[in-house]
Amino acid sequence: MMPMGFMYRGRLARVLTAGLVLTVVCGVTAAADEAPRTVVDEPGLTGAAKLHRKAGDDIHFAFDAHGLAGKAHGTFGFSHYGGNVGAGGGYATGRIDCLLSGGAVAVATGVITRTDIAGWAGWRVGFTVDAGTHPQRLGYSWAAGGDPASMDVAPCLSSAPIETVEDGGFTVAPFDPGL
């Protein structure tokens, strides 16, 4: 049988070692999370994701957007099937007309050019993506009203990112205007 003091010192050494390892791992992880992002010449928002919904709705968003403010260009698309969507769901695609980013957050708007939902074509809709959270988050301008056709928004205007990403993800190119 080992003396009690030896067992205590052995247990203490294991606890201290575990604490040191945890501190080093957490410190490295925190340092990696706080690593500066490369600032780019223009904002960007790319990627595709499925949103999480408890009811099991099938909701997807995709973006390929580049450029600053009113000089932005690119495409967006979204679809929503299941849940409380009229007639079983629908999709829309369009062209980006405004994009801003700061850090890991981007706000974009675009005009719907193609859709299978009557009345949606021609409306400007907005999107907000927070790619710096885990899980990532996404918001859209019709979150409060429910129907994109009911809320034609101004350029680069959207809602808070209230939805969470379940699968896939987005990349935001952070832009610094040098103010």
Tab-separated table of C-alpha atoms in Angstrom:
chain	number	residue	atom	x	y	z
A	1	MET	CA	0.000	0.000	0.000
A	2	MET	CA	1.259	3.476	-0.903
A	3	PRO	CA	1.595	6.134	1.751
A	4	MET	CA	-1.313	8.628	1.770
A	5	GLY	CA	0.959	11.587	0.991
A	6	PHE	CA	2.232	9.894	-2.191
A	7	MET	CA	-1.310	9.243	-3.407
A	8	TYR	CA	-2.246	12.869	-2.715
A	9	ARG	CA	0.837	14.153	-4.543
A	10	GLY	CA	0.113	11.830	-7.484
A	11	ARG	CA	-3.499	12.975	-7.659
A	12	LEU	CA	-2.411	16.609	-7.303
A	13	ALA	CA	0.141	16.176	-10.091
A	14	ARG	CA	-2.517	14.674	-12.384
A	15	VAL	CA	-4.943	17.528	-11.653
A	16	LEU	CA	-2.248	20.160	-12.205
A	17	THR	CA	-1.113	18.480	-15.426
A	18	ALA	CA	-4.677	18.266	-16.702
A	19	GLY	CA	-5.211	21.924	-15.801
A	20	LEU	CA	-2.022	22.938	-17.603
A	21	VAL	CA	-2.997	20.978	-20.727
A	22	LEU	CA	-6.491	22.503	-20.666
A	23	THR	CA	-5.045	26.004	-20.253
A	24	VAL	CA	-2.654	25.521	-23.179
A	25	VAL	CA	-5.364	24.052	-25.432
A	26	CYS	CA	-7.852	26.799	-24.538
A	27	GLY	CA	-5.200	29.468	-25.004
A	28	VAL	CA	-4.255	28.146	-28.444
A	29	THR	CA	-7.924	27.845	-29.428
A	30	ALA	CA	-8.688	31.373	-28.218
A	31	ALA	CA	-5.643	32.727	-30.038
A	32	ALA	CA	-6.768	31.001	-33.240
A	33	ASP	CA	-10.286	32.396	-32.838
A	34	GLU	CA	-8.903	35.894	-32.315
A	35	ALA	CA	-6.472	35.719	-35.229
A	36	PRO	CA	-6.874	38.787	-37.432
A	37	ARG	CA	-8.859	38.235	-40.603
A	38	THR	CA	-7.324	39.340	-43.861
A	39	VAL	CA	-8.993	42.553	-44.971
A	40	VAL	CA	-9.890	42.612	-48.657
A	41	ASP	CA	-10.346	45.315	-51.321
A	42	GLU	CA	-14.086	44.675	-51.603
A	43	PRO	CA	-16.746	42.872	-49.581
A	44	GLY	CA	-17.699	39.321	-50.440
A	45	LEU	CA	-20.355	36.807	-49.412
A	46	THR	CA	-20.219	33.247	-50.743
A	47	GLY	CA	-21.514	29.827	-49.803
A	48	ALA	CA	-24.636	27.767	-49.386
A	49	ALA	CA	-26.410	26.423	-46.324
A	50	LYS	CA	-29.459	24.646	-45.025
A	51	LEU	CA	-31.164	26.339	-42.087
A	52	HIS	CA	-32.247	24.556	-38.931
A	53	ARG	CA	-35.974	24.372	-38.212
A	54	LYS	CA	-37.486	22.257	-35.442
A	55	ALA	CA	-40.529	21.539	-37.616
A	56	GLY	CA	-38.257	20.022	-40.271
A	57	ASP	CA	-38.820	22.647	-42.985
A	58	ASP	CA	-36.357	22.362	-45.861
A	59	ILE	CA	-34.844	25.862	-46.186
A	60	HIS	CA	-31.743	26.673	-48.237
A	61	PHE	CA	-29.876	29.897	-49.064
A	62	ALA	CA	-26.937	30.432	-51.440
A	63	PHE	CA	-24.836	33.505	-52.283
A	64	ASP	CA	-22.076	34.434	-54.695
A	65	ALA	CA	-21.753	38.179	-54.122
A	66	HIS	CA	-18.820	40.559	-54.532
A	67	GLY	CA	-18.309	44.307	-54.730
A	68	LEU	CA	-18.952	47.346	-52.576
A	69	ALA	CA	-22.393	48.814	-51.908
A	70	GLY	CA	-24.170	49.807	-55.144
A	71	LYS	CA	-21.350	48.384	-57.288
A	72	ALA	CA	-21.972	44.877	-55.947
A	73	HIS	CA	-22.718	42.036	-58.325
A	74	GLY	CA	-23.486	38.363	-58.133
A	75	THR	CA	-26.367	36.051	-57.432
A	76	PHE	CA	-28.501	34.707	-54.608
A	77	GLY	CA	-31.039	31.953	-54.241
A	78	PHE	CA	-33.329	30.583	-51.574
A	79	SER	CA	-35.983	27.912	-51.218
A	80	HIS	CA	-38.430	26.905	-48.514
A	81	TYR	CA	-40.472	23.706	-48.605
A	82	GLY	CA	-42.645	22.287	-45.826
A	83	GLY	CA	-44.054	23.878	-42.724
A	84	ASN	CA	-46.527	26.730	-43.090
A	85	VAL	CA	-45.457	27.737	-46.588
A	86	GLY	CA	-48.386	28.252	-48.936
A	87	ALA	CA	-48.839	25.657	-51.709
A	88	GLY	CA	-46.019	23.510	-50.266
A	89	GLY	CA	-43.151	25.951	-50.768
A	90	GLY	CA	-41.173	27.698	-53.417
A	91	TYR	CA	-37.872	29.112	-54.576
A	92	ALA	CA	-36.433	32.395	-55.781
A	93	THR	CA	-33.172	33.446	-57.427
A	94	GLY	CA	-31.915	36.868	-58.273
A	95	ARG	CA	-29.126	39.358	-58.789
A	96	ILE	CA	-27.250	41.087	-55.982
A	97	ASP	CA	-27.476	44.907	-56.094
A	98	CYS	CA	-25.825	45.925	-52.796
A	99	LEU	CA	-23.284	44.367	-50.416
A	100	LEU	CA	-21.528	45.559	-47.268
A	101	SER	CA	-19.372	43.588	-44.852
A	102	GLY	CA	-17.548	44.219	-41.627
A	103	GLY	CA	-15.704	41.539	-39.737
A	104	ALA	CA	-17.632	38.301	-40.182
A	105	VAL	CA	-20.993	39.967	-40.913
A	106	ALA	CA	-22.383	40.793	-44.355
A	107	VAL	CA	-25.576	42.542	-45.409
A	108	ALA	CA	-26.746	42.170	-48.995
A	109	THR	CA	-29.781	42.931	-51.079
A	110	GLY	CA	-30.879	41.731	-54.447
A	111	VAL	CA	-33.801	41.748	-56.830
A	112	ILE	CA	-35.716	38.515	-57.412
A	113	THR	CA	-35.483	37.651	-61.114
A	114	ARG	CA	-36.832	34.096	-61.148
A	115	THR	CA	-39.340	32.381	-58.867
A	116	ASP	CA	-42.203	29.932	-58.838
A	117	ILE	CA	-44.222	32.049	-56.391
A	118	ALA	CA	-46.689	34.497	-57.964
A	119	GLY	CA	-45.986	38.125	-57.128
A	120	TRP	CA	-42.389	37.770	-55.946
A	121	ALA	CA	-40.487	38.606	-59.147
A	122	GLY	CA	-39.087	42.137	-59.203
A	123	TRP	CA	-39.005	42.660	-55.432
A	124	ARG	CA	-35.793	43.637	-53.649
A	125	VAL	CA	-35.064	41.457	-50.614
A	126	GLY	CA	-32.319	41.656	-47.997
A	127	PHE	CA	-30.050	39.158	-46.258
A	128	THR	CA	-27.765	39.319	-43.219
A	129	VAL	CA	-25.124	36.647	-42.603
A	130	ASP	CA	-23.047	36.282	-39.444
A	131	ALA	CA	-20.289	33.840	-40.384
A	132	GLY	CA	-18.421	34.465	-37.118
A	133	THR	CA	-20.776	32.541	-34.837
A	134	HIS	CA	-21.073	28.810	-34.339
A	135	PRO	CA	-23.458	27.817	-35.663
A	136	GLN	CA	-23.501	30.540	-38.288
A	137	ARG	CA	-26.616	32.709	-38.469
A	138	LEU	CA	-28.729	34.215	-41.258
A	139	GLY	CA	-31.489	36.821	-41.404
A	140	TYR	CA	-33.750	38.032	-44.201
A	141	SER	CA	-35.810	41.150	-44.746
A	142	TRP	CA	-39.176	39.404	-44.744
A	143	ALA	CA	-38.610	37.761	-41.326
A	144	ALA	CA	-41.174	40.032	-39.672
A	145	GLY	CA	-43.705	40.089	-42.520
A	146	GLY	CA	-43.409	36.542	-43.800
A	147	ASP	CA	-43.704	37.328	-47.508
A	148	PRO	CA	-40.874	38.888	-49.573
A	149	ALA	CA	-43.436	40.557	-51.831
A	150	SER	CA	-44.813	42.461	-48.831
A	151	MET	CA	-41.497	44.127	-48.032
A	152	ASP	CA	-39.617	45.734	-50.924
A	153	VAL	CA	-36.545	47.048	-49.064
A	154	ALA	CA	-33.950	49.745	-49.662
A	155	PRO	CA	-30.471	48.666	-50.845
A	156	CYS	CA	-28.290	46.957	-48.207
A	157	LEU	CA	-31.116	46.668	-45.686
A	158	SER	CA	-32.067	43.465	-43.868
A	159	SER	CA	-33.008	42.014	-40.475
A	160	ALA	CA	-30.984	40.602	-37.616
A	161	PRO	CA	-29.616	37.098	-38.292
A	162	ILE	CA	-32.286	35.133	-36.390
A	163	GLU	CA	-31.984	31.730	-38.106
A	164	THR	CA	-29.222	29.167	-37.474
A	165	VAL	CA	-27.314	27.194	-40.088
A	166	GLU	CA	-27.642	23.425	-39.815
A	167	ASP	CA	-25.482	22.290	-42.728
A	168	GLY	CA	-23.078	24.067	-45.081
A	169	GLY	CA	-21.916	27.586	-44.415
A	170	PHE	CA	-20.935	31.003	-45.638
A	171	THR	CA	-17.710	32.944	-46.067
A	172	VAL	CA	-17.685	36.687	-45.521
A	173	ALA	CA	-14.765	38.661	-46.930
A	174	PRO	CA	-14.307	41.500	-44.401
A	175	PHE	CA	-14.023	44.946	-45.910
A	176	ASP	CA	-12.421	47.881	-44.107
A	177	PRO	CA	-13.312	51.232	-45.655
A	178	GLY	CA	-10.433	52.848	-43.768
A	179	LEU	CA	-12.572	55.384	-41.948
